[in-house]
PDB file of C-alpha atoms and ligand atoms in Angstrom:
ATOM      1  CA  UNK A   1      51.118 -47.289 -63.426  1.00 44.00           C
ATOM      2  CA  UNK A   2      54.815 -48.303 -64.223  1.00 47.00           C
ATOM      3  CA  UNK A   3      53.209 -49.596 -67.722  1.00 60.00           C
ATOM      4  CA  UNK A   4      52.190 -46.329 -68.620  1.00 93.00           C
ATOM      5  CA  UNK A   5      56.037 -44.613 -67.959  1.00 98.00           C
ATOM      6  CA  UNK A   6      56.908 -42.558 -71.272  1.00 98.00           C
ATOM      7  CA  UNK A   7      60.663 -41.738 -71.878  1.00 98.00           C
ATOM      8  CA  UNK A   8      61.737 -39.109 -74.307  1.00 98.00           C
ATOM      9  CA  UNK A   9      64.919 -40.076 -75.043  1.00 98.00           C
ATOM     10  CA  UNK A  10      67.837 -40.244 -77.599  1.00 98.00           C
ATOM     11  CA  UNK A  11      70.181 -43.113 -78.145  1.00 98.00           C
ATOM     12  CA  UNK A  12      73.221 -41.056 -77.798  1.00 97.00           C
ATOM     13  CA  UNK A  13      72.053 -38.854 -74.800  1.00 98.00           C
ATOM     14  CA  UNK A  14      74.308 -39.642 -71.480  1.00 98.00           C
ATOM     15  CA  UNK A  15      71.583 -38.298 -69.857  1.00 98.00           C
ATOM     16  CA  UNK A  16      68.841 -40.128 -71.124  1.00 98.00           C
ATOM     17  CA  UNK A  17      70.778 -43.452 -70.839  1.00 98.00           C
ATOM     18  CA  UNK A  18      70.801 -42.637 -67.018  1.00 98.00           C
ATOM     19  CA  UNK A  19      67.219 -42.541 -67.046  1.00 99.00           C
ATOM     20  CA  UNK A  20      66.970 -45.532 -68.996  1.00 98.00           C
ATOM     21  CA  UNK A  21      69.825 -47.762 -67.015  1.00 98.00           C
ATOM     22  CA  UNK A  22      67.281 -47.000 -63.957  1.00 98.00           C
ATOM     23  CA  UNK A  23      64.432 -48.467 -65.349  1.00 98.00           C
ATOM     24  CA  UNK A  24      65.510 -51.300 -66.438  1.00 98.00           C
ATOM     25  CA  UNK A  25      67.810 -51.805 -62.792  1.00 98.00           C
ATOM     26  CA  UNK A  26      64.472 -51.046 -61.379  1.00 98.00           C
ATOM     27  CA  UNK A  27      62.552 -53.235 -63.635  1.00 98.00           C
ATOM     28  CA  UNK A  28      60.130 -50.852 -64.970  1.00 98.00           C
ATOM     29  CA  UNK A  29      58.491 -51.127 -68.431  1.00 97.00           C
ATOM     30  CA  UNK A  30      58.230 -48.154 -70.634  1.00 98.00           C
ATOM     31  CA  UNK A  31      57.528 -46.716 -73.920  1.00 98.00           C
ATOM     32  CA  UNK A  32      60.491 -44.380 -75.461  1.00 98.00           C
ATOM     33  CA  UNK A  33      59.795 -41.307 -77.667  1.00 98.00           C
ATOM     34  CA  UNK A  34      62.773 -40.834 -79.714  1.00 98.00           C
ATOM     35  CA  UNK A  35      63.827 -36.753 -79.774  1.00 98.00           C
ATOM     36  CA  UNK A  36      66.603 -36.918 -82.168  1.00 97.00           C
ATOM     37  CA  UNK A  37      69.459 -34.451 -81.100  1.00 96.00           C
ATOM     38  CA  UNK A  38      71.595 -34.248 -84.202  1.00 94.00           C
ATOM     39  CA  UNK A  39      67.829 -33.312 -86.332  1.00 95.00           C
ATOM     40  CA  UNK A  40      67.551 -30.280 -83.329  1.00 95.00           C
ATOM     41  CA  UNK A  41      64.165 -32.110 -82.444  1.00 97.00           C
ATOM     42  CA  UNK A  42      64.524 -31.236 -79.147  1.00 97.00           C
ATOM     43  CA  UNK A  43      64.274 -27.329 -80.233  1.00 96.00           C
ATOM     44  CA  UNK A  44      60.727 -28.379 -81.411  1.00 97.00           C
ATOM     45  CA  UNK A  45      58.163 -26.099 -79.767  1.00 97.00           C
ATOM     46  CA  UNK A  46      55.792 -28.728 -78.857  1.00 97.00           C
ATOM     47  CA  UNK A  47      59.263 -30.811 -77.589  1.00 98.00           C
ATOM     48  CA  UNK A  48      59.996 -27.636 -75.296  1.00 97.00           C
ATOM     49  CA  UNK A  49      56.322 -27.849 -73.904  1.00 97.00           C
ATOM     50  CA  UNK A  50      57.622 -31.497 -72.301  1.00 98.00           C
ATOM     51  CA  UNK A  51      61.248 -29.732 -71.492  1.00 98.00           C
ATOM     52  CA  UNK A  52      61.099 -25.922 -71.718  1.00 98.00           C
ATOM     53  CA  UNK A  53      64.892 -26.745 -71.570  1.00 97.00           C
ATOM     54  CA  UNK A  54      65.395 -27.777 -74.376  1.00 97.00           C
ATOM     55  CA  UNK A  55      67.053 -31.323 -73.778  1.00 98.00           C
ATOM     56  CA  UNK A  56      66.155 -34.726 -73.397  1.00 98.00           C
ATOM     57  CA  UNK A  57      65.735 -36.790 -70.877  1.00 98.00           C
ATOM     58  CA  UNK A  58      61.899 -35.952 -70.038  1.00 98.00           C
ATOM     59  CA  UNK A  59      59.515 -38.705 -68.816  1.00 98.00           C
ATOM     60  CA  UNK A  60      56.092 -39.079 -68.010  1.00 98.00           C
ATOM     61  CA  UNK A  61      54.949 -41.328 -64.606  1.00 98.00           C
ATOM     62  CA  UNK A  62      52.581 -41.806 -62.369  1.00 97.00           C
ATOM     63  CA  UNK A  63      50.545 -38.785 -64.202  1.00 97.00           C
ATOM     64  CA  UNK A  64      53.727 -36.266 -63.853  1.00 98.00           C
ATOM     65  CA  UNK A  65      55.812 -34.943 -66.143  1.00 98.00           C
ATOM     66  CA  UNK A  66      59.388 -34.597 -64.794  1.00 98.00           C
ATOM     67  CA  UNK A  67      62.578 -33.473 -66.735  1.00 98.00           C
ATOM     68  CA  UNK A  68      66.254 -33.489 -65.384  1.00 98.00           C
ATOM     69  CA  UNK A  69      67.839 -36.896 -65.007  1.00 98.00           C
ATOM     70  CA  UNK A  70      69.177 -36.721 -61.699  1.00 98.00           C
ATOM     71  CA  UNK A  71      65.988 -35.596 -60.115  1.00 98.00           C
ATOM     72  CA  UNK A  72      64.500 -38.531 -62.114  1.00 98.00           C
ATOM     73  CA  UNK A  73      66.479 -41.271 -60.541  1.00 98.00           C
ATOM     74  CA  UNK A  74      65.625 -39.687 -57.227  1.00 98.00           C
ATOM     75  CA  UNK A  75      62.046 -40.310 -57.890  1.00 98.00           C
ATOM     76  CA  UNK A  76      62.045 -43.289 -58.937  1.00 98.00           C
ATOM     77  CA  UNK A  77      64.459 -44.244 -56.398  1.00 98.00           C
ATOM     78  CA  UNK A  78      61.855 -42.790 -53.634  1.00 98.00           C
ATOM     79  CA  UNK A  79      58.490 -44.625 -55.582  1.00 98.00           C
ATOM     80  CA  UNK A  80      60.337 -47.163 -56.772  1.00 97.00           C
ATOM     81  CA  UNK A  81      62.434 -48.637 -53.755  1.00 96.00           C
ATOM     82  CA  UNK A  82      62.924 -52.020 -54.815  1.00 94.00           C
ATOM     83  CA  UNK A  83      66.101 -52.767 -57.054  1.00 97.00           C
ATOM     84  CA  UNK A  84      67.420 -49.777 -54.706  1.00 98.00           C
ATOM     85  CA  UNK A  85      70.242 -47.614 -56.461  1.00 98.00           C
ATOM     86  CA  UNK A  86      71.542 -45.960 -52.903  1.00 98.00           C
ATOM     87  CA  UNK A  87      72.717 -47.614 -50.241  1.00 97.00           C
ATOM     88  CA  UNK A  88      71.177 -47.329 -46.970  1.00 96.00           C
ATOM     89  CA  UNK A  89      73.206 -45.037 -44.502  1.00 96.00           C
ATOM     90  CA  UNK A  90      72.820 -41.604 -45.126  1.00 98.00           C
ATOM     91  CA  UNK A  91      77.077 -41.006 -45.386  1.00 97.00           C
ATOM     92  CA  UNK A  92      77.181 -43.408 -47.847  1.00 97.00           C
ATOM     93  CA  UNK A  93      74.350 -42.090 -49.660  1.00 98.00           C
ATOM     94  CA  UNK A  94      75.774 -38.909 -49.649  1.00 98.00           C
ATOM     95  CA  UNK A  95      79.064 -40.173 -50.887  1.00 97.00           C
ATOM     96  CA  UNK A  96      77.153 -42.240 -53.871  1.00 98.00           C
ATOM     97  CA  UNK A  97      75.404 -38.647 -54.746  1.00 98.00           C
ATOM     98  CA  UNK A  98      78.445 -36.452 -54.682  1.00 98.00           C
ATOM     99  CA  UNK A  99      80.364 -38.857 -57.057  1.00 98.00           C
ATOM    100  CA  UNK A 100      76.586 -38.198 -59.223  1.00 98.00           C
ATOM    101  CA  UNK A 101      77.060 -34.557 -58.958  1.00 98.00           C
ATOM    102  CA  UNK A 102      81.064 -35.068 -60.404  1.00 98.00           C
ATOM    103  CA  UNK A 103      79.622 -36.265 -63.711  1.00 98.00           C
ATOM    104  CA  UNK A 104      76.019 -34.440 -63.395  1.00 98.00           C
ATOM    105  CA  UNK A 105      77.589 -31.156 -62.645  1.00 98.00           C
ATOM    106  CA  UNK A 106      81.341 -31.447 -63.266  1.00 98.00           C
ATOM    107  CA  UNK A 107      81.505 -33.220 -66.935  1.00 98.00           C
ATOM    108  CA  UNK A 108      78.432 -33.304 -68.491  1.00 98.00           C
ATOM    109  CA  UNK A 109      77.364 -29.788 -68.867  1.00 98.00           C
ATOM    110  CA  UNK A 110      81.151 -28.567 -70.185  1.00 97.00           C
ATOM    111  CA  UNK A 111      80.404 -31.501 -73.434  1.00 96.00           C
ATOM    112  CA  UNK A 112      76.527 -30.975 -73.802  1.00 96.00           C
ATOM    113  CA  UNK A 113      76.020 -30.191 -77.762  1.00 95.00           C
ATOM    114  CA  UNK A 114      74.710 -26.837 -77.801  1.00 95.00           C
ATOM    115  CA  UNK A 115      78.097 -25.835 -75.614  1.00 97.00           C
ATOM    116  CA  UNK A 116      80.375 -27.207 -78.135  1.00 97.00           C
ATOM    117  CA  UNK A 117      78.276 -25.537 -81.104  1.00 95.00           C
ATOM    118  CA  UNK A 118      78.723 -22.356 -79.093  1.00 96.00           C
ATOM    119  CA  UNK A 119      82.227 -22.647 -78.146  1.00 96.00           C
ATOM    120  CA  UNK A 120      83.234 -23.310 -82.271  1.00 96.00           C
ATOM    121  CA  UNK A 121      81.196 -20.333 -83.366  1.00 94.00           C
ATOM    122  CA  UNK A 122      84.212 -18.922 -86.015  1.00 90.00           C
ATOM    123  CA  UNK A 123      83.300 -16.308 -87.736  1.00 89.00           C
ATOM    124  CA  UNK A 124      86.163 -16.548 -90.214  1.00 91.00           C
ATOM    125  CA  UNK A 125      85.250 -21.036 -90.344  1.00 90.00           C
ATOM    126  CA  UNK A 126      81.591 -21.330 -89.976  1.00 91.00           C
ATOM    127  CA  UNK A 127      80.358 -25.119 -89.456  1.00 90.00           C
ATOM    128  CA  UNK A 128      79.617 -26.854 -92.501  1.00 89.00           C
ATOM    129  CA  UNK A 129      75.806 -27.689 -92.821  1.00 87.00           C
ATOM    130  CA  UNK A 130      74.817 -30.620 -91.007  1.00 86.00           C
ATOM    131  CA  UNK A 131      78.174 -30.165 -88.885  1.00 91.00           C
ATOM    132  CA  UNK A 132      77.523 -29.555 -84.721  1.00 91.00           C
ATOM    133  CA  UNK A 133      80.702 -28.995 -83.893  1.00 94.00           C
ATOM    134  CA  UNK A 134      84.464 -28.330 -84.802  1.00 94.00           C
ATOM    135  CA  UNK A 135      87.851 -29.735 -83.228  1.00 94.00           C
ATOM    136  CA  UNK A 136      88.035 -26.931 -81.110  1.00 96.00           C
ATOM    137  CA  UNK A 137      84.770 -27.785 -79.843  1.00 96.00           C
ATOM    138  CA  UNK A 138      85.784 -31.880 -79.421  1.00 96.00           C
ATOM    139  CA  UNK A 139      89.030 -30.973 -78.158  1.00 97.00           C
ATOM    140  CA  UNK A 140      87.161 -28.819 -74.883  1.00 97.00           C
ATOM    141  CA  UNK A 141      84.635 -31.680 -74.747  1.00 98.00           C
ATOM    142  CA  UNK A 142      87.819 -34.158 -74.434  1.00 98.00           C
ATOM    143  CA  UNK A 143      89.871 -31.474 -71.767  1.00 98.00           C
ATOM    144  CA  UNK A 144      86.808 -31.734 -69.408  1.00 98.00           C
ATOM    145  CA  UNK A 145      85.948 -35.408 -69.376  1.00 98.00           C
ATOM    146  CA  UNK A 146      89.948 -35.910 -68.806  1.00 98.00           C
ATOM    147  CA  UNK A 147      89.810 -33.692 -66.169  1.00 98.00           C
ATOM    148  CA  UNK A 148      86.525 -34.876 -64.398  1.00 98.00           C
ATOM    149  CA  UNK A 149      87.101 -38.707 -65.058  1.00 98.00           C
ATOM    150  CA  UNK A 150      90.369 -38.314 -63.767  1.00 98.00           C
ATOM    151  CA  UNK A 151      88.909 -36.643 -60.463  1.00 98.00           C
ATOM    152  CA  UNK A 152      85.994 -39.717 -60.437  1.00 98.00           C
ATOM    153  CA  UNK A 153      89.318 -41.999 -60.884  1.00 98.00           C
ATOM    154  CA  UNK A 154      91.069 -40.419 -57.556  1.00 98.00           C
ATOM    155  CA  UNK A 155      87.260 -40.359 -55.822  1.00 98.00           C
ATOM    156  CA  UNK A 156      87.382 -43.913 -56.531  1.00 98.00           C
ATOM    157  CA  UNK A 157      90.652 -44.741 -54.583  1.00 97.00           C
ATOM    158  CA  UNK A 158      89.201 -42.765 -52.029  1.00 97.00           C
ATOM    159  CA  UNK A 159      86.379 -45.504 -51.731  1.00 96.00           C
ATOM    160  CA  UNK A 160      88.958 -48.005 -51.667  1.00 95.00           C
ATOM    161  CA  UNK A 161      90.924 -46.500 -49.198  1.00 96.00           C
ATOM    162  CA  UNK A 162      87.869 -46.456 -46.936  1.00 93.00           C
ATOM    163  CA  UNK A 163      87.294 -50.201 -47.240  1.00 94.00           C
ATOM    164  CA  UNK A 164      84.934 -50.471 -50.134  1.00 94.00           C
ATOM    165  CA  UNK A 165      85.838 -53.052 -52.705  1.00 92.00           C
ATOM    166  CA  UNK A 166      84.285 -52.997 -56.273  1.00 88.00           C
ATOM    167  CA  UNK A 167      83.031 -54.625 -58.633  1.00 97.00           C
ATOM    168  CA  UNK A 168      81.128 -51.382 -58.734  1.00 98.00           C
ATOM    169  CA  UNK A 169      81.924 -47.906 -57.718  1.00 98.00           C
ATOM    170  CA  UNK A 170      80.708 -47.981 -54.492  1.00 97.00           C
ATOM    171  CA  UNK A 171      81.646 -51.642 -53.976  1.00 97.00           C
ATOM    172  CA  UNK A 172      78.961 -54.662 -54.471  1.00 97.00           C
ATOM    173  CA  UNK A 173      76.192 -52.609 -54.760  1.00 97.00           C
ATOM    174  CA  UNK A 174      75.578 -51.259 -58.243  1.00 98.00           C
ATOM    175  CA  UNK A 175      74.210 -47.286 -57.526  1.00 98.00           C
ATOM    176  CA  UNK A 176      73.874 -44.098 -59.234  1.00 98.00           C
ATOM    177  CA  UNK A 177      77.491 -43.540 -59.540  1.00 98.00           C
ATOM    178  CA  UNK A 178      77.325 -46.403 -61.543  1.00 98.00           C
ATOM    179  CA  UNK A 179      74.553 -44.945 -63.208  1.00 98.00           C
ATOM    180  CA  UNK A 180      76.109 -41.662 -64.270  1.00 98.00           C
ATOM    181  CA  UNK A 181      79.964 -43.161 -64.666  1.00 98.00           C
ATOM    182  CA  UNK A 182      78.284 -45.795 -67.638  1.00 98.00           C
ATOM    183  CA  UNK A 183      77.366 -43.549 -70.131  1.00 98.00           C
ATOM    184  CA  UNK A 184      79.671 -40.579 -69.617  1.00 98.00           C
ATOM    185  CA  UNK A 185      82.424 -43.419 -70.848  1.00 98.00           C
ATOM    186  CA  UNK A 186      80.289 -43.318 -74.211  1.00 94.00           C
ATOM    187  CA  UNK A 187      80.978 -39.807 -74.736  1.00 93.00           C
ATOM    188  CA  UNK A 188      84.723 -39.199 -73.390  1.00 97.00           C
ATOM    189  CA  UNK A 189      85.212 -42.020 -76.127  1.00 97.00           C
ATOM    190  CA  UNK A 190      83.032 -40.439 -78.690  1.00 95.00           C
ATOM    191  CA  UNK A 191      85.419 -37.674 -77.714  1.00 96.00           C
ATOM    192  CA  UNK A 192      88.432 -39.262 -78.032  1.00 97.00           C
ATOM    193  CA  UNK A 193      89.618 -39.276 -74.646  1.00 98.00           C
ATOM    194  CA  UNK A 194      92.133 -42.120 -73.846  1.00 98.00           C
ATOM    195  CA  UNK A 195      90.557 -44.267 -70.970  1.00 98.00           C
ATOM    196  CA  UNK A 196      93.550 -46.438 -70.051  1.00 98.00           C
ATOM    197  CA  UNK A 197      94.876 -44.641 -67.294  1.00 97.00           C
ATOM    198  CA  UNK A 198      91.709 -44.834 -65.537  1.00 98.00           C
ATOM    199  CA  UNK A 199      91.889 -48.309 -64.152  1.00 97.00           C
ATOM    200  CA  UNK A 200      89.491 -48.298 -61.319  1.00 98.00           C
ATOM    201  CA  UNK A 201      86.906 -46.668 -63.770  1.00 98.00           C
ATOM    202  CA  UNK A 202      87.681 -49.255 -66.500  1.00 98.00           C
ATOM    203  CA  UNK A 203      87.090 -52.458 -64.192  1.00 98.00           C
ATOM    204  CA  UNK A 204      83.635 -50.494 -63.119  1.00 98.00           C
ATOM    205  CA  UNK A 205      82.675 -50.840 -66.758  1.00 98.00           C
ATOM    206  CA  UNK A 206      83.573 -54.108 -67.100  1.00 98.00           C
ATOM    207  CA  UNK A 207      82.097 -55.481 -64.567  1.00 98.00           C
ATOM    208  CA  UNK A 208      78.760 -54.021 -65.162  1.00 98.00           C
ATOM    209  CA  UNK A 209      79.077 -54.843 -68.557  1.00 98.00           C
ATOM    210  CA  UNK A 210      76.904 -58.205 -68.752  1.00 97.00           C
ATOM    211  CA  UNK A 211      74.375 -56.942 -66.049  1.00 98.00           C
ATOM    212  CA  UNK A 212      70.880 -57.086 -67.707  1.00 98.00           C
ATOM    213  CA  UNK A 213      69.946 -53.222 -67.559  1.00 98.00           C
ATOM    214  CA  UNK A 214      73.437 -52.074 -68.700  1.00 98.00           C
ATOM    215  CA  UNK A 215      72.620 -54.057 -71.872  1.00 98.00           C
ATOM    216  CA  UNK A 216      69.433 -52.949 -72.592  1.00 98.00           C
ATOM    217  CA  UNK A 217      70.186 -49.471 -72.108  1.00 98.00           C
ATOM    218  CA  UNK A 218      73.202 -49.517 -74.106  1.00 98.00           C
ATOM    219  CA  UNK A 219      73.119 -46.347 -77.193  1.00 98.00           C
ATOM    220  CA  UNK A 220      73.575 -49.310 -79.564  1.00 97.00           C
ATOM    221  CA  UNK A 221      70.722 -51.586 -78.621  1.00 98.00           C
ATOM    222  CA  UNK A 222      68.144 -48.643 -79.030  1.00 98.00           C
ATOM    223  CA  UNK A 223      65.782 -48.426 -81.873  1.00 98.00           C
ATOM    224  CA  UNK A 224      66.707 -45.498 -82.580  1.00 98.00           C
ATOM    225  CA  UNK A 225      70.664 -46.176 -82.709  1.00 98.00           C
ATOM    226  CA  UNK A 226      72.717 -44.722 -86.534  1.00 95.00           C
ATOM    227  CA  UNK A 227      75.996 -45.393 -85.108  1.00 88.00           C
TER     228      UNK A 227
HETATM  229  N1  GSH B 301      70.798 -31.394 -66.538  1.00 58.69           N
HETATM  230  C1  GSH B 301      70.068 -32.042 -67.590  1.00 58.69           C
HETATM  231  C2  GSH B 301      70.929 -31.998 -68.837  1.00 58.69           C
HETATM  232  C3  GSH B 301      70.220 -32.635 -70.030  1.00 58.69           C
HETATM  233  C4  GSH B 301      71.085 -32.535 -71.274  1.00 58.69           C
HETATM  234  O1  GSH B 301      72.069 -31.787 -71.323  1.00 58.69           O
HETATM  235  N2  GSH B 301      70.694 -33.308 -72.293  1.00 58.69           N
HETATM  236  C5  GSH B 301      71.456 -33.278 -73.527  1.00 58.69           C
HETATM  237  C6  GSH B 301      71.735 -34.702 -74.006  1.00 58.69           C
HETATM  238  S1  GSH B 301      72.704 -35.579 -72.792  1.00 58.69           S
HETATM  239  C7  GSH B 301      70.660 -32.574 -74.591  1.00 58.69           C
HETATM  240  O2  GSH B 301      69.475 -32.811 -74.728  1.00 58.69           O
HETATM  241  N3  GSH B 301      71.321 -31.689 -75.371  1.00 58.69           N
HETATM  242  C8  GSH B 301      70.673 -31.025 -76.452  1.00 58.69           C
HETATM  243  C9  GSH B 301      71.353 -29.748 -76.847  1.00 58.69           C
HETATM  244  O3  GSH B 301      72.414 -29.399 -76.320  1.00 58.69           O
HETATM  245  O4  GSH B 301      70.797 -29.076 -77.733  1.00 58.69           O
HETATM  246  C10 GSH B 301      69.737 -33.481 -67.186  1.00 58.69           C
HETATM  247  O5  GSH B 301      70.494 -34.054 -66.395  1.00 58.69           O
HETATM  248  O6  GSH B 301      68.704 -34.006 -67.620  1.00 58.69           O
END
């Protein structure tokens, strides 16, 4: 069955890159439908038939269709067990899936496109064709991933002080909170938001950074990557 997985998906997409990080950590083979974001593909009628939402990721397994990327790792975490991506007792797990919910719920959402197209709506400055977004719009983007990361950051040294030790967030095991902290660094950057104060975060990234799914989920090694 895992042959026959179908991921709509974007190269820049934080959310997609979730879903694709967990299949490769998982091992899973799959065949990518590029929805490009910055075209408004994912507006597409037939597109909105996969995710009446309206975004990407969306993926078809086992004969479903699912949308929503956190509920996606949760499946394939439950039909996919091995190559696990939550530890085992349930307070840990539930400490690996509230430091999800920081990003999934508490960065993510306040950045997402069509927010920062509605928040530079100017009358008197309308957006130059082909535009998304204005400074005012990058500038909220960068306010909330500053604010969030810098919560994650504290969350982090809240690990710590409970006796976990890295490399990864929660410690040697490499989880969804790695999952969700990997590519929200791609946008706070794309944002402009300095990372250097976030020192737990930034030795996260590192050391995930030559682990075989973090590569080949990466924006840039995607077929559909313009940079
Ligand atoms: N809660 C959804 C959010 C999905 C989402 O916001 N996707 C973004 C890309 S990361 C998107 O498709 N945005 C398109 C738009 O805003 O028009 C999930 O986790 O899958």
């Amino acid at each position: 069955m895992a042959d026959d997985i179908v991921l709509y998906t974007f190269w820049r997409s934080s959310c997609a890159h979730r879903v694709r990080l967990a299949l490769a950590h998982k091992k899973l083979n799959y065949t990518s439908v590029f929805i490009n974001l910055i075209k408004g593909e994912q507006l597409d009628s037939r597109y909105r038939q996969k995710n009446p939402s309206g975004y990407v990721p969306a993926i078809e397994i086992d004969g479903h269709l699912l949308t929503e990327s956190v509920a996606i790792l949760e499946y394939l975490e439950e039909t996919h067990p091995q190559f696990p991506l939550l530890p085992k007792s349930p307070y840990e797990r539930a400490l690996v899936r509230a430091a999800v919910q920081m990003i999934a719920c508490g960065i993510q959402p306040l950045q997402n496109l069509n927010v920062l197209t509605k928040i530079s709506e100017d009358p008197s400055a309308p957006l130059a064709p082909g535009t998304l977004y204005n400074e005012r719009g990058k500038a909220f983007a960068r306010h909330f991933n500053e604010r969030g990361l810098s919560a994650f950051e504290d969350n982090l040294a809240a690990f710590e002080k409970q006796g976990v030790r890295g490399p990864f967030c929660f410690g040697e095991q490499f989880t969804m909170a790695d999952v969700l902290l990997i590519p929200q660094l791609a946008g706070a950057r794309r944002f402009g938001v300095d990372l250097t104060p976030f020192k737990r975060i930034l030795r996260v990234e590192q050391a995930s950074a030559s682990l075989e799914c973090v590569i080949a989920a990466a924006p840039e090694n995607q077929p559909d990557f313009t940079g």
